[in-house]
Amino acid sequence: QVQLVESGGGSVQAGGSLRLSCAASRSMSCMGWFRQAPGKKREGVATLDRSGIAIYADSVKGRFTIPKDNAKNTLSLELGSLKPEDTAIYYCAAEPTWLCSSLNVRDFPIWGQGTQVTVSS
């Protein structure tokens, strides 16, 4: 069974930066980051597939970046210019077969446990 192990996260002041990492136990076709704030639905943040194509949510474009130097079976996410509204539990997710085509939660069958990101004003 595939496992996703997340690391990073924590607390930071507005304008600060954090880096999240997710390691998969085997190669995945598509990996992504999602987040869920209290009382809100889980939403897509960014994905990267094995073809190298990245998709970003409009709310994070220009602030969050998937670095190009990801280690094998690992997906990192650099969070910059953080805002209080970025506060959420961030989840790593993966799709073993298909390339990424959207930020739709339902397209991802494999999930990590989540890591908390808290941004204070």
PDB file of N, CA and C in Angstrom, residues 28-31 47-56 66-70 75 98-100:
ATOM      1  N   MET A  28       4.785   7.908  -8.280  1.00  0.00           N
ATOM      2  CA  MET A  28       3.415   8.306  -8.586  1.00  0.00           C
ATOM      3  C   MET A  28       3.381   9.084  -9.899  1.00  0.00           C
ATOM      4  N   SER A  29       2.269   9.024 -10.605  1.00  0.00           N
ATOM      5  CA  SER A  29       2.142   9.772 -11.849  1.00  0.00           C
ATOM      6  C   SER A  29       1.863  11.241 -11.593  1.00  0.00           C
ATOM      7  N   CYS A  30       1.112  11.506 -10.543  1.00  0.00           N
ATOM      8  CA  CYS A  30       0.741  12.876 -10.205  1.00  0.00           C
ATOM      9  C   CYS A  30       0.723  13.011  -8.693  1.00  0.00           C
ATOM     10  N   MET A  31       1.292  14.107  -8.208  1.00  0.00           N
ATOM     11  CA  MET A  31       1.252  14.407  -6.775  1.00  0.00           C
ATOM     12  C   MET A  31       0.815  15.846  -6.597  1.00  0.00           C
ATOM     13  N   THR A  47      -0.311  21.047  -8.047  1.00  0.00           N
ATOM     14  CA  THR A  47       0.016  19.670  -8.421  1.00  0.00           C
ATOM     15  C   THR A  47       1.174  19.670  -9.407  1.00  0.00           C
ATOM     16  N   LEU A  48       1.840  18.521  -9.487  1.00  0.00           N
ATOM     17  CA  LEU A  48       2.918  18.323 -10.449  1.00  0.00           C
ATOM     18  C   LEU A  48       2.866  16.882 -10.913  1.00  0.00           C
ATOM     19  N   ASP A  49       2.930  16.672 -12.227  1.00  0.00           N
ATOM     20  CA  ASP A  49       2.905  15.292 -12.698  1.00  0.00           C
ATOM     21  C   ASP A  49       4.248  14.897 -13.314  1.00  0.00           C
ATOM     22  N   ARG A  50       4.332  13.655 -13.715  1.00  0.00           N
ATOM     23  CA  ARG A  50       5.609  13.114 -14.177  1.00  0.00           C
ATOM     24  C   ARG A  50       6.062  13.715 -15.495  1.00  0.00           C
ATOM     25  N   SER A  51       5.161  14.444 -16.165  1.00  0.00           N
ATOM     26  CA  SER A  51       5.573  15.142 -17.386  1.00  0.00           C
ATOM     27  C   SER A  51       6.191  16.498 -17.065  1.00  0.00           C
ATOM     28  N   GLY A  52       6.120  16.886 -15.797  1.00  0.00           N
ATOM     29  CA  GLY A  52       6.710  18.152 -15.379  1.00  0.00           C
ATOM     30  C   GLY A  52       5.766  19.334 -15.406  1.00  0.00           C
ATOM     31  N   ILE A  53       4.502  19.075 -15.684  1.00  0.00           N
ATOM     32  CA  ILE A  53       3.526  20.165 -15.741  1.00  0.00           C
ATOM     33  C   ILE A  53       2.957  20.423 -14.349  1.00  0.00           C
ATOM     34  N   ALA A  54       2.967  21.685 -13.948  1.00  0.00           N
ATOM     35  CA  ALA A  54       2.445  22.087 -12.642  1.00  0.00           C
ATOM     36  C   ALA A  54       1.150  22.873 -12.832  1.00  0.00           C
ATOM     37  N   ILE A  55       0.252  22.701 -11.890  1.00  0.00           N
ATOM     38  CA  ILE A  55      -1.005  23.445 -11.863  1.00  0.00           C
ATOM     39  C   ILE A  55      -1.094  24.125 -10.507  1.00  0.00           C
ATOM     40  N   TYR A  56      -1.445  25.400 -10.508  1.00  0.00           N
ATOM     41  CA  TYR A  56      -1.567  26.153  -9.257  1.00  0.00           C
ATOM     42  C   TYR A  56      -2.961  26.750  -9.139  1.00  0.00           C
ATOM     43  N   ILE A  66       6.313  25.004  -6.636  1.00  0.00           N
ATOM     44  CA  ILE A  66       6.849  23.640  -6.565  1.00  0.00           C
ATOM     45  C   ILE A  66       8.258  23.704  -7.150  1.00  0.00           C
ATOM     46  N   PRO A  67       9.268  23.434  -6.350  1.00  0.00           N
ATOM     47  CA  PRO A  67      10.637  23.534  -6.864  1.00  0.00           C
ATOM     48  C   PRO A  67      10.909  22.474  -7.917  1.00  0.00           C
ATOM     49  N   LYS A  68      11.833  22.785  -8.821  1.00  0.00           N
ATOM     50  CA  LYS A  68      12.146  21.866  -9.910  1.00  0.00           C
ATOM     51  C   LYS A  68      13.117  20.772  -9.491  1.00  0.00           C
ATOM     52  N   ASP A  69      13.701  20.905  -8.308  1.00  0.00           N
ATOM     53  CA  ASP A  69      14.730  19.952  -7.888  1.00  0.00           C
ATOM     54  C   ASP A  69      14.176  18.920  -6.917  1.00  0.00           C
ATOM     55  N   ASN A  70      12.937  18.488  -7.137  1.00  0.00           N
ATOM     56  CA  ASN A  70      12.363  17.483  -6.251  1.00  0.00           C
ATOM     57  C   ASN A  70      13.135  16.173  -6.352  1.00  0.00           C
ATOM     58  N   LEU A  75       7.554  15.394  -3.404  1.00  0.00           N
ATOM     59  CA  LEU A  75       6.997  16.653  -3.879  1.00  0.00           C
ATOM     60  C   LEU A  75       7.114  17.690  -2.786  1.00  0.00           C
ATOM     61  N   TRP A  98      -2.583   8.267 -13.658  1.00  0.00           N
ATOM     62  CA  TRP A  98      -2.907   9.319 -14.616  1.00  0.00           C
ATOM     63  C   TRP A  98      -2.133  10.604 -14.354  1.00  0.00           C
ATOM     64  N   LEU A  99      -1.899  11.372 -15.407  1.00  0.00           N
ATOM     65  CA  LEU A  99      -1.284  12.679 -15.254  1.00  0.00           C
ATOM     66  C   LEU A  99      -2.264  13.629 -14.581  1.00  0.00           C
ATOM     67  N   CYS A 100      -1.735  14.667 -13.950  1.00  0.00           N
ATOM     68  CA  CYS A 100      -2.589  15.653 -13.299  1.00  0.00           C
ATOM     69  C   CYS A 100      -3.384  16.408 -14.358  1.00  0.00           C
TER      70      CYS A 100
END
